[in-house]
Structures are given as structure tokens and as C-alpha cells.
mmCIF file with all atom_site columns, C-alpha atoms in Angstrom:
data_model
loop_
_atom_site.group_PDB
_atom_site.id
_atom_site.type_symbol
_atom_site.label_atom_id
_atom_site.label_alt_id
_atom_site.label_comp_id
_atom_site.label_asym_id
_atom_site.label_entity_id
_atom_site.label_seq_id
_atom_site.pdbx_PDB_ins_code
_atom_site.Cartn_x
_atom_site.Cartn_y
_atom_site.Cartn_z
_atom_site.occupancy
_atom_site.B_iso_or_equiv
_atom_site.pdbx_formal_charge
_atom_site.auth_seq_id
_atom_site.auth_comp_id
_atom_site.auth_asym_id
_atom_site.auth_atom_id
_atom_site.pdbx_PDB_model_num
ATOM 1  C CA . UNK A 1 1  ? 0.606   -15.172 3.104   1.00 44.00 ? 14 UNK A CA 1
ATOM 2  C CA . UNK A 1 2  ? -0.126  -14.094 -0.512  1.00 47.00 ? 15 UNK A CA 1
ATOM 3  C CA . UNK A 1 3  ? 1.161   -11.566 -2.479  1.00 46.00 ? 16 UNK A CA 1
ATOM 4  C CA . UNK A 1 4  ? -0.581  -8.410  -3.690  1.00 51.00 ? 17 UNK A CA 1
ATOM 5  C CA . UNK A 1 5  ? 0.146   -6.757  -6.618  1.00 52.00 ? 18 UNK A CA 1
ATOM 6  C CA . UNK A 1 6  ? -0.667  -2.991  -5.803  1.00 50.00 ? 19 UNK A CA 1
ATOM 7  C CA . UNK A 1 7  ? -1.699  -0.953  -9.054  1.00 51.00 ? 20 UNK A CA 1
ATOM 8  C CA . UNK A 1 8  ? 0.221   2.156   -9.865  1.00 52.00 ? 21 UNK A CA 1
ATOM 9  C CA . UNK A 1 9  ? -1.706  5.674   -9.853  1.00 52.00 ? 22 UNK A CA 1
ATOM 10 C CA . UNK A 1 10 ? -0.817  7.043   -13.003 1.00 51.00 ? 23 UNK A CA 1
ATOM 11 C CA . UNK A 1 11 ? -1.957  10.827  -14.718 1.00 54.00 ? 24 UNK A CA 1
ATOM 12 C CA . UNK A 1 12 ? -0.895  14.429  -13.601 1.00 57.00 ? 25 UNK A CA 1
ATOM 13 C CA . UNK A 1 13 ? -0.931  15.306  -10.282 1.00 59.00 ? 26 UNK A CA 1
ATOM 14 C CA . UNK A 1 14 ? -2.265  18.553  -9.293  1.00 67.00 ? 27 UNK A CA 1
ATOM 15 C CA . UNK A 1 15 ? 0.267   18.417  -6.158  1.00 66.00 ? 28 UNK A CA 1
ATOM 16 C CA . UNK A 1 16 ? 2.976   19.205  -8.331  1.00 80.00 ? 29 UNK A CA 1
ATOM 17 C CA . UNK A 1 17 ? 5.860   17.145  -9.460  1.00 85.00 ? 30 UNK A CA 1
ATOM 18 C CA . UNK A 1 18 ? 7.865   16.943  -5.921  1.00 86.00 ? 31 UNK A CA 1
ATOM 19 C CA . UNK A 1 19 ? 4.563   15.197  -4.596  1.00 85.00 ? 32 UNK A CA 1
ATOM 20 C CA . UNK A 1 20 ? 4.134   12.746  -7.559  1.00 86.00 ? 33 UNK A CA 1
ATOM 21 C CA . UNK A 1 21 ? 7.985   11.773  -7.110  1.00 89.00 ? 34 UNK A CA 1
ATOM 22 C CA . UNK A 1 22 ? 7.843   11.094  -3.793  1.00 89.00 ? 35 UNK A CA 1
ATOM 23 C CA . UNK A 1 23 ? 4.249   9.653   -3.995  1.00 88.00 ? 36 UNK A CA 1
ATOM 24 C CA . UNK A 1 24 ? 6.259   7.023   -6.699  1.00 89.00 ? 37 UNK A CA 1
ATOM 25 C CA . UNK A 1 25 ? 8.891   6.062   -4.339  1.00 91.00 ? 38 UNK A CA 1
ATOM 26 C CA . UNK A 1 26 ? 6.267   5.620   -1.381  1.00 90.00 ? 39 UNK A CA 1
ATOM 27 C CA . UNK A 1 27 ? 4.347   3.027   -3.621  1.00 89.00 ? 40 UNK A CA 1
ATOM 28 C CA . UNK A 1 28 ? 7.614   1.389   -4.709  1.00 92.00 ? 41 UNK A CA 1
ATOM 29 C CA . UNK A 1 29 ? 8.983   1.021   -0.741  1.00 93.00 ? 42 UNK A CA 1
ATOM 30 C CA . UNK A 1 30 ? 5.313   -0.647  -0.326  1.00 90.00 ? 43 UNK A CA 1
ATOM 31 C CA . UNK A 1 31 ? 5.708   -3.388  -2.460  1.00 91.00 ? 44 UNK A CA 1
ATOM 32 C CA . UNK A 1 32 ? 8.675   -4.160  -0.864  1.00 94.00 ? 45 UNK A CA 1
ATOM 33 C CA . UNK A 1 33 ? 7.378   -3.787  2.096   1.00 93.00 ? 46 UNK A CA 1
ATOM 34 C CA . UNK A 1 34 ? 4.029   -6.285  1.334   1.00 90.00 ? 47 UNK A CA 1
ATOM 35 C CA . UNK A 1 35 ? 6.805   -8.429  -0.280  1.00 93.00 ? 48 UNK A CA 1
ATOM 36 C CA . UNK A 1 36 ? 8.749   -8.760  2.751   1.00 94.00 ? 49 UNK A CA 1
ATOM 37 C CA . UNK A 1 37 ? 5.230   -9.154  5.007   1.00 93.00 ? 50 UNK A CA 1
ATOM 38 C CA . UNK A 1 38 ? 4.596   -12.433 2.458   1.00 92.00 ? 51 UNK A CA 1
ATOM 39 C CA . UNK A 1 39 ? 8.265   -13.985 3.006   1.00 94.00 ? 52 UNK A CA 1
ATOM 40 C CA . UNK A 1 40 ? 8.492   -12.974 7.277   1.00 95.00 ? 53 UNK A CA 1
ATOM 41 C CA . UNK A 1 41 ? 10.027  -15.496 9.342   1.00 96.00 ? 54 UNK A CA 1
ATOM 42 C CA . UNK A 1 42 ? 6.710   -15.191 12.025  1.00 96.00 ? 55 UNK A CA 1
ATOM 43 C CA . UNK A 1 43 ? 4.119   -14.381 12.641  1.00 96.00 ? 56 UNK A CA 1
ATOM 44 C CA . UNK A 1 44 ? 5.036   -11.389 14.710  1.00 96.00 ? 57 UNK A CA 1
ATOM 45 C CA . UNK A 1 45 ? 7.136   -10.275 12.222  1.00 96.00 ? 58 UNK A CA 1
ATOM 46 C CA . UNK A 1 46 ? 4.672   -10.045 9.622   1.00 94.00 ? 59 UNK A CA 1
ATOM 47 C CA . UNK A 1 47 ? 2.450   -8.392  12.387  1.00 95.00 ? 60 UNK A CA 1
ATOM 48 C CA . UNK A 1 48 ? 4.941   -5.503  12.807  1.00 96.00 ? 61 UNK A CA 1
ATOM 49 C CA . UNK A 1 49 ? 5.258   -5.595  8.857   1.00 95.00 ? 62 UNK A CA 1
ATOM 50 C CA . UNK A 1 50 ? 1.416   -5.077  7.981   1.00 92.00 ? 63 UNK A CA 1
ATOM 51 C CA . UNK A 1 51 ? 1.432   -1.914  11.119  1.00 94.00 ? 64 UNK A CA 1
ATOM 52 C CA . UNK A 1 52 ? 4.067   -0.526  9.189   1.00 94.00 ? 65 UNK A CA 1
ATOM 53 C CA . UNK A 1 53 ? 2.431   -0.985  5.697   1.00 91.00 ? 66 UNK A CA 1
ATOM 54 C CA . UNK A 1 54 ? -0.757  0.592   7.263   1.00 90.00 ? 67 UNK A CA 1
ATOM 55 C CA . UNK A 1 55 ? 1.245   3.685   8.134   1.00 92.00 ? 68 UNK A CA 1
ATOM 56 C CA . UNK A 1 56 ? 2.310   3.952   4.508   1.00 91.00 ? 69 UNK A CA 1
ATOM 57 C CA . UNK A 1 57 ? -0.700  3.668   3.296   1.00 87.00 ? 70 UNK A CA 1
ATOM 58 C CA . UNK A 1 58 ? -1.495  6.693   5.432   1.00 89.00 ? 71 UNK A CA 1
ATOM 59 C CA . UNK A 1 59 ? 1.155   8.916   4.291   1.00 88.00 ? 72 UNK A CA 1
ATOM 60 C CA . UNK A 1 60 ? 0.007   7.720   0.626   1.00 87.00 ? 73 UNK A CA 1
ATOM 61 C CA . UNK A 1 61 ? -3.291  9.451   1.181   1.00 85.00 ? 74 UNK A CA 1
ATOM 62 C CA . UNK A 1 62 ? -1.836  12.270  2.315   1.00 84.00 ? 75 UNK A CA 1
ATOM 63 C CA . UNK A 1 63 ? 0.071   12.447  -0.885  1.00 84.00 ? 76 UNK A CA 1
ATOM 64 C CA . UNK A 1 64 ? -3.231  11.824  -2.472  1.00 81.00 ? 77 UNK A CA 1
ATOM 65 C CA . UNK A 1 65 ? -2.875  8.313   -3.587  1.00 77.00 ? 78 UNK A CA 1
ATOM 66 C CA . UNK A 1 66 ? -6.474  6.664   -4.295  1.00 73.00 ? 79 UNK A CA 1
ATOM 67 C CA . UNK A 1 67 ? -6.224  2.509   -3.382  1.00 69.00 ? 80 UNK A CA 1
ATOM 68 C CA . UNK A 1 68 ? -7.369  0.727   -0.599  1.00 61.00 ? 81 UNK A CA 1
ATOM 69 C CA . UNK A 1 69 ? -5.423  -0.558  1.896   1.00 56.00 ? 82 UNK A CA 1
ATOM 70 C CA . UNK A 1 70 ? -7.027  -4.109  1.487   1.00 54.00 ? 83 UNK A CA 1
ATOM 71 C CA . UNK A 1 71 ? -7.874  -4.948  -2.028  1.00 56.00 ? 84 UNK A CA 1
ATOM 72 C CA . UNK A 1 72 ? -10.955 -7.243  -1.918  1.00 56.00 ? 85 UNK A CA 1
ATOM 73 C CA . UNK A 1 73 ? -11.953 -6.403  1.582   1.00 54.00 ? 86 UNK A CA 1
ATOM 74 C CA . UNK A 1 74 ? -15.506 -4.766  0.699   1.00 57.00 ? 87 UNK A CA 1
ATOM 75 C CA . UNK A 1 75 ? -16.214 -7.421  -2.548  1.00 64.00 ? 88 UNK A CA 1
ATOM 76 C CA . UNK A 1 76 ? -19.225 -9.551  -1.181  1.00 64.00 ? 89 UNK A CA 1
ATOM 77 C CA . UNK A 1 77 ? -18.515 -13.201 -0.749  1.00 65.00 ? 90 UNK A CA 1
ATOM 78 C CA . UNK A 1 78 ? -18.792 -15.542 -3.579  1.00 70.00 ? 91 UNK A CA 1
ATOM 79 C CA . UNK A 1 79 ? -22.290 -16.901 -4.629  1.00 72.00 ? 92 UNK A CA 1
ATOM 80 C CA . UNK A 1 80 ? -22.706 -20.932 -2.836  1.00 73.00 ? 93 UNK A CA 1
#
């Protein structure tokens, strides 16, 4: 598994400042979590781990963070 390096919203929030905090911590505990998904001892493991990072990633948006929940997925394939 590879790791991803997951950019950082940054700018004011108009959700106020209890939103932005907790919208910080959310992205923090999902590196971790993506880090964890990379280094899982099997495959089932890392299954359970990518469910759980997909429920983050849902209560991300509802914090109103802007990403996607698998960089790269909609680039079109390199040219042959």
C-alpha cells in the first residue's frame, strides 16, 4: 500500500472556529488513520481501515472539508 499525503484546507471558515478546530483534528486522526491502512498486518485489516477512513471522510464533508476521498481516482490514464 502507498502512502497519501492529504493536503490541509486552510482560510476562514464560515462555520465558526469550534468547526474549523474540530475539522483540524478530524484531518489529523486521518492521516493516522491512512498511515496505519499503509503499515496493516492484512489484508482484512486494511479493509476495515479504508471503511473507517471512508466514514471520516464523511464527517469531513459535513464539517465542510473540500478533498476527495481518492486523490487521482478521476485523472485519465497516462498517454501509451
Amino acid at each position: 500500500m502507498t502512502t497519501v499525503q492529504l493536503p490541509r484546507q486552510t482560510g476562514p471558515s464560515m462555520l465558526g472556529a469550534e468547526v474549523d478546530a474540530q475539522r483540524t483534528r478530524l484531518v489529523a486522526l486521518r492521516e493516522r488513520l491512512v498511515a496505519e491502512q499503509a503499515g496493516a498486518v492484512s489484508p482484512a485489516v486494511a479493509r476495515a481501515l479504508e471503511t473507517a477512513d471512508a466514514y471520516l471522510f464523511l464527517a469531513l464533508g459535513y464539517l465542510g472539508h473540500t478533498d476527495e476521498l481518492f486523490p487521482g481516482e478521476l485523472e485519465p490514464p497516462p498517454a501509451p
